[in-house]
CSV table of C-alpha atoms in Angstrom, one decimal:
chain,number,residue,atom,x,y,z
X,7,MET,CA,178.3,38.7,95.7
X,8,ARG,CA,182.0,38.7,96.1
X,9,ASP,CA,181.2,36.0,99.1
X,10,PHE,CA,179.2,33.6,96.3
X,11,LEU,CA,181.9,34.4,94.1
X,12,VAL,CA,184.3,32.7,96.0
X,13,LYS,CA,182.4,30.1,97.2
X,14,ILE,CA,181.6,28.9,94.0
X,15,ALA,CA,185.9,29.8,92.9
X,16,LEU,CA,186.6,27.2,96.1
X,17,LYS,CA,183.9,24.1,94.9
X,18,LEU,CA,185.8,24.5,91.4
X,19,GLY,CA,189.2,24.5,92.6
X,20,LEU,CA,190.1,28.0,91.1
X,21,TYR,CA,190.5,29.8,94.4
X,22,LYS,CA,194.5,29.9,94.6
X,23,GLN,CA,194.9,30.1,90.8
X,24,ILE,CA,192.0,33.5,90.8
X,25,VAL,CA,194.3,34.9,94.2
X,26,GLU,CA,198.0,34.5,93.4
X,27,TYR,CA,196.4,36.7,89.5
X,28,ILE,CA,194.1,39.4,90.9
X,29,ASN,CA,198.0,40.2,93.9
X,30,ARG,CA,200.2,39.4,90.1
X,31,VAL,CA,198.6,42.6,88.6
X,32,LYS,CA,197.3,44.7,91.7
X,33,PHE,CA,202.0,43.8,92.1
X,34,GLU,CA,202.6,44.7,88.6
X,35,ILE,CA,200.8,48.1,88.9
X,36,GLN,CA,202.5,49.8,91.9
X,37,ALA,CA,205.2,48.8,90.2
X,38,ARG,CA,204.5,51.2,87.5
X,39,ARG,CA,203.4,53.6,89.9
X,40,MET,CA,206.5,53.2,91.8
X,41,ARG,CA,208.8,53.6,88.4
X,42,LYS,CA,206.9,57.3,87.6
X,43,ASN,CA,206.3,58.3,90.9
X,44,GLY,CA,208.5,56.9,93.7
X,45,LEU,CA,211.4,59.4,94.0
X,46,ASP,CA,208.7,62.2,94.6
X,47,MET,CA,207.6,60.4,97.3
X,48,LEU,CA,210.8,59.4,99.0
X,49,ASP,CA,211.6,63.3,98.5
X,50,ALA,CA,208.1,63.7,100.5
X,51,ALA,CA,209.5,61.7,103.5
X,52,ASN,CA,212.8,63.0,102.8
X,53,ARG,CA,210.9,66.6,103.9
X,54,VAL,CA,208.4,65.4,106.9
X,55,PHE,CA,211.8,63.1,108.4
X,56,ALA,CA,213.5,66.7,108.3
X,57,THR,CA,211.5,69.0,110.2
X,58,MET,CA,211.2,65.3,113.0
X,59,ASN,CA,215.1,65.1,113.0
X,60,MET,CA,214.8,61.3,112.2
X,61,ARG,CA,217.1,60.0,110.3
X,62,ALA,CA,215.1,57.6,108.1
X,63,PHE,CA,217.3,55.1,106.3
X,64,LEU,CA,216.8,53.0,103.5
X,65,THR,CA,216.6,49.4,103.6
X,66,TYR,CA,215.1,46.1,102.3
X,67,GLY,CA,214.8,46.5,97.9
X,68,ALA,CA,215.7,50.2,98.0
X,69,LEU,CA,219.2,49.7,99.7
X,70,LEU,CA,219.4,47.2,97.7
X,71,GLY,CA,218.4,49.1,94.3
X,72,ALA,CA,220.2,51.4,94.8
X,73,TYR,CA,223.8,49.9,95.6
X,74,ARG,CA,223.2,47.7,92.8
X,75,ASP,CA,220.9,49.1,90.5
X,76,LYS,CA,221.9,52.9,91.1
X,77,GLY,CA,218.0,54.0,91.1
X,78,PHE,CA,214.1,51.0,91.7
X,79,ILE,CA,214.2,47.9,91.3
X,80,SER,CA,212.4,47.5,88.1
X,81,TYR,CA,209.5,45.2,90.3
X,82,ASP,CA,209.8,46.9,93.5
X,83,PRO,CA,206.0,47.4,94.5
X,84,ASP,CA,207.4,50.1,97.8
X,85,ILE,CA,210.1,52.1,99.6
X,86,ASP,CA,211.2,51.0,102.1
X,87,LEU,CA,212.7,53.1,105.0
X,88,GLY,CA,214.4,51.8,107.8
X,89,VAL,CA,213.8,54.3,111.6
X,90,LEU,CA,216.2,53.9,114.7
X,91,ALA,CA,213.4,53.0,117.4
X,92,SER,CA,214.6,54.7,120.1
X,93,GLU,CA,214.8,58.1,117.3
X,94,ILE,CA,210.7,57.8,117.0
X,95,PRO,CA,208.8,60.9,117.6
X,96,SER,CA,205.4,60.5,119.4
X,97,ASP,CA,204.4,63.0,117.1
X,98,LEU,CA,205.5,60.9,113.7
X,99,HIS,CA,202.5,59.9,113.2
X,100,GLU,CA,200.9,63.3,113.1
X,101,LYS,CA,203.2,64.8,111.1
X,102,MET,CA,202.9,61.9,108.5
X,103,ALA,CA,199.6,63.4,108.3
X,104,GLN,CA,200.0,66.4,108.0
X,105,ALA,CA,202.5,65.3,104.9
X,106,GLY,CA,199.7,63.4,103.1
X,107,PHE,CA,200.7,59.8,104.3
X,108,LYS,CA,197.5,58.1,105.2
X,109,LEU,CA,199.3,55.9,108.4
X,110,TYR,CA,197.2,52.0,106.8
X,111,ARG,CA,198.8,49.5,108.8
X,112,GLN,CA,201.3,48.9,111.4
X,113,GLY,CA,202.8,45.2,112.5
X,114,VAL,CA,202.3,44.8,115.9
X,115,LEU,CA,203.6,42.2,119.3
X,116,ALA,CA,202.1,40.7,120.6
X,117,ASN,CA,203.1,43.0,124.3
X,118,GLY,CA,201.6,46.4,121.9
X,119,GLN,CA,205.1,47.5,120.8
X,120,VAL,CA,204.8,47.9,117.0
X,121,PHE,CA,207.2,47.1,114.1
X,122,GLU,CA,206.5,48.2,110.9
X,123,GLU,CA,203.9,50.3,109.5
X,124,THR,CA,203.0,51.0,105.7
X,125,TYR,CA,201.3,54.5,104.5
X,126,ILE,CA,199.6,55.2,101.4
X,127,HIS,CA,201.1,58.3,100.0
X,128,GLN,CA,198.7,59.3,96.5
X,129,LYS,CA,198.4,55.4,96.0
X,130,LEU,CA,202.9,54.3,96.6
X,131,HIS,CA,203.4,52.3,99.7
X,132,LEU,CA,206.8,53.6,102.3
X,133,ASP,CA,206.5,50.6,103.8
X,134,ILE,CA,208.7,51.6,107.8
X,135,PHE,CA,211.3,48.9,109.3
X,136,TYR,CA,211.7,50.3,113.0
X,137,TYR,CA,214.9,48.8,114.1
X,138,PHE,CA,215.9,48.2,117.4
X,139,GLN,CA,220.1,47.2,118.2
X,140,GLU,CA,221.4,44.4,120.2
X,141,GLY,CA,224.9,44.0,121.1
X,142,ASN,CA,226.8,45.2,118.0
X,143,ASP,CA,223.0,43.9,116.1
X,144,TYR,CA,220.5,45.9,114.8
X,145,TYR,CA,217.3,43.9,114.1
X,146,SER,CA,213.9,44.0,112.0
X,147,ILE,CA,210.9,42.0,112.8
X,148,ILE,CA,209.2,40.8,109.6
X,149,ALA,CA,206.0,38.5,109.9
X,150,ARG,CA,205.6,34.8,108.5
X,151,LYS,CA,202.0,33.8,107.4
X,152,HIS,CA,200.7,31.2,109.6
X,153,GLU,CA,201.2,28.0,110.7
X,154,THR,CA,198.0,26.3,109.3
X,155,LYS,CA,195.6,29.9,108.4
X,156,ASP,CA,194.8,32.3,106.6
X,157,TRP,CA,195.5,36.0,107.4
X,158,LYS,CA,192.4,36.8,108.4
X,159,GLU,CA,191.9,33.9,111.4
X,160,ALA,CA,194.9,33.8,111.7
X,161,ASN,CA,194.9,37.9,112.9
X,162,ALA,CA,192.1,37.0,115.3
X,163,THR,CA,193.1,34.3,117.4
X,164,ASP,CA,196.7,33.1,118.1
X,165,GLY,CA,198.8,36.2,114.8
X,166,PHE,CA,201.5,35.1,112.5
X,167,PRO,CA,205.2,33.5,113.6
X,168,CYS,CA,208.1,36.3,113.8
X,169,ASP,CA,211.9,36.3,112.3
X,170,ARG,CA,213.7,38.5,113.4
X,171,SER,CA,216.5,39.8,110.4
X,172,TYR,CA,220.1,40.6,111.3
X,173,VAL,CA,222.2,44.2,110.5
X,174,PRO,CA,224.9,44.8,111.8
X,175,VAL,CA,225.4,48.4,114.5
X,176,SER,CA,225.9,51.1,111.4
X,177,ASP,CA,226.2,54.6,111.3
X,178,PHE,CA,224.5,56.2,108.4
X,179,ALA,CA,225.6,59.2,106.6
X,180,LEU,CA,223.1,60.7,103.1
X,181,GLN,CA,224.6,59.3,99.7
X,182,ASP,CA,223.7,60.8,96.4
X,183,PHE,CA,220.2,58.4,94.9
X,184,LEU,CA,218.9,60.1,92.1
X,185,GLY,CA,219.9,63.6,92.4
X,186,LEU,CA,218.4,63.0,96.3
X,187,LYS,CA,220.5,63.1,99.0
X,188,VAL,CA,218.9,60.1,101.2
X,189,TYR,CA,220.4,58.3,104.3
X,190,MET,CA,221.8,55.5,103.3
X,191,PRO,CA,223.8,52.9,106.0
X,192,ILE,CA,227.4,53.5,105.8
X,193,LYS,CA,227.6,49.5,106.5
X,194,THR,CA,226.4,48.9,103.3
X,195,ASP,CA,227.9,46.0,101.6
X,196,GLU,CA,227.5,44.3,105.5
X,197,TRP,CA,223.7,45.3,106.2
X,198,LEU,CA,223.2,43.7,102.3
X,199,ARG,CA,225.1,40.8,102.5
X,200,ALA,CA,223.7,39.6,106.0
X,201,ILE,CA,219.9,40.2,104.2
X,202,TYR,CA,220.3,39.4,100.6
X,203,SER,CA,223.3,36.8,101.7
X,204,ASP,CA,227.3,37.7,99.2
X,205,SER,CA,225.2,36.4,95.7
X,206,TYR,CA,223.6,40.2,96.6
X,207,MET,CA,224.6,41.6,93.5
X,208,THR,CA,222.8,39.0,91.0
X,209,PRO,CA,219.9,40.2,90.3
X,210,ILE,CA,217.4,37.2,91.1
X,211,LYS,CA,214.6,36.3,87.7
X,212,ASN,CA,211.2,35.9,90.1
X,213,TRP,CA,212.5,36.3,93.3
X,214,ASN,CA,210.8,35.6,96.4
X,215,ALA,CA,211.2,35.9,100.0
X,216,LYS,CA,213.1,32.1,100.3
X,217,ASP,CA,216.0,33.4,99.0
X,218,TYR,CA,217.5,36.5,101.5
X,219,LYS,CA,217.7,36.3,105.1
X,220,THR,CA,220.6,35.7,105.4
X,221,ARG,CA,221.2,36.6,108.6
X,222,ILE,CA,217.4,35.4,110.0
X,223,VAL,CA,216.3,33.8,114.2
X,224,HIS,CA,212.6,33.2,114.3
X,225,SER,CA,211.7,34.0,117.4
X,226,GLN,CA,208.3,32.9,120.1
X,227,ASP,CA,207.8,36.5,119.7
X,228,ARG,CA,203.5,36.5,117.4
X,229,SER,CA,202.3,39.9,115.9
X,230,TYR,CA,199.3,41.0,114.2
X,231,ARG,CA,197.7,43.6,111.4
X,232,LYS,CA,195.9,46.5,112.7
X,233,PHE,CA,194.5,48.5,109.5
X,234,PHE,CA,193.2,52.1,110.3
């Protein structure tokens, strides 16, 4: 039935508009869930990382919201945490599962290196970005859209092109966030300038990925999505 409806939508030239509408509705539903229960998920994540002696720190939208808005960004549909790849224990997935976090998806390079994971906890999404050190910088890896193929075809063939998002090496300290103690980089201002540009304190309406990442380097890496 679904394939039949897709064919009709394609024939009528409405497929792109329908997909965009569905994605927008899903995004808004997730953002509402985040505003209602996001703090509970962050608290649960903090507890399980503490049992592993890991410093999971706010990054990307979660860090921006904490620093600029003193809370979650109202339209953010998930929580972004970073971990140093060198600190990840072998039993990470086991401990996360025991705490109610279901591993949903991984971003994996062609060489097998995991660089991002998405967990689901009570219908909310937690994104974990692995940070790697290069000289005086850390970088995380971000997969982009394929040059010409849709995501399913790309995932089954040559994968997705990747960027490296660089931030300065920093230590991390526990800071107050809506009553929780969470790790943030001591160089938070420098991180946010590196990710979102010097104007990060000014909210951008209808923000999208083209509006940020000032310290981005296109890499030769190709990546794939692995689902669980």
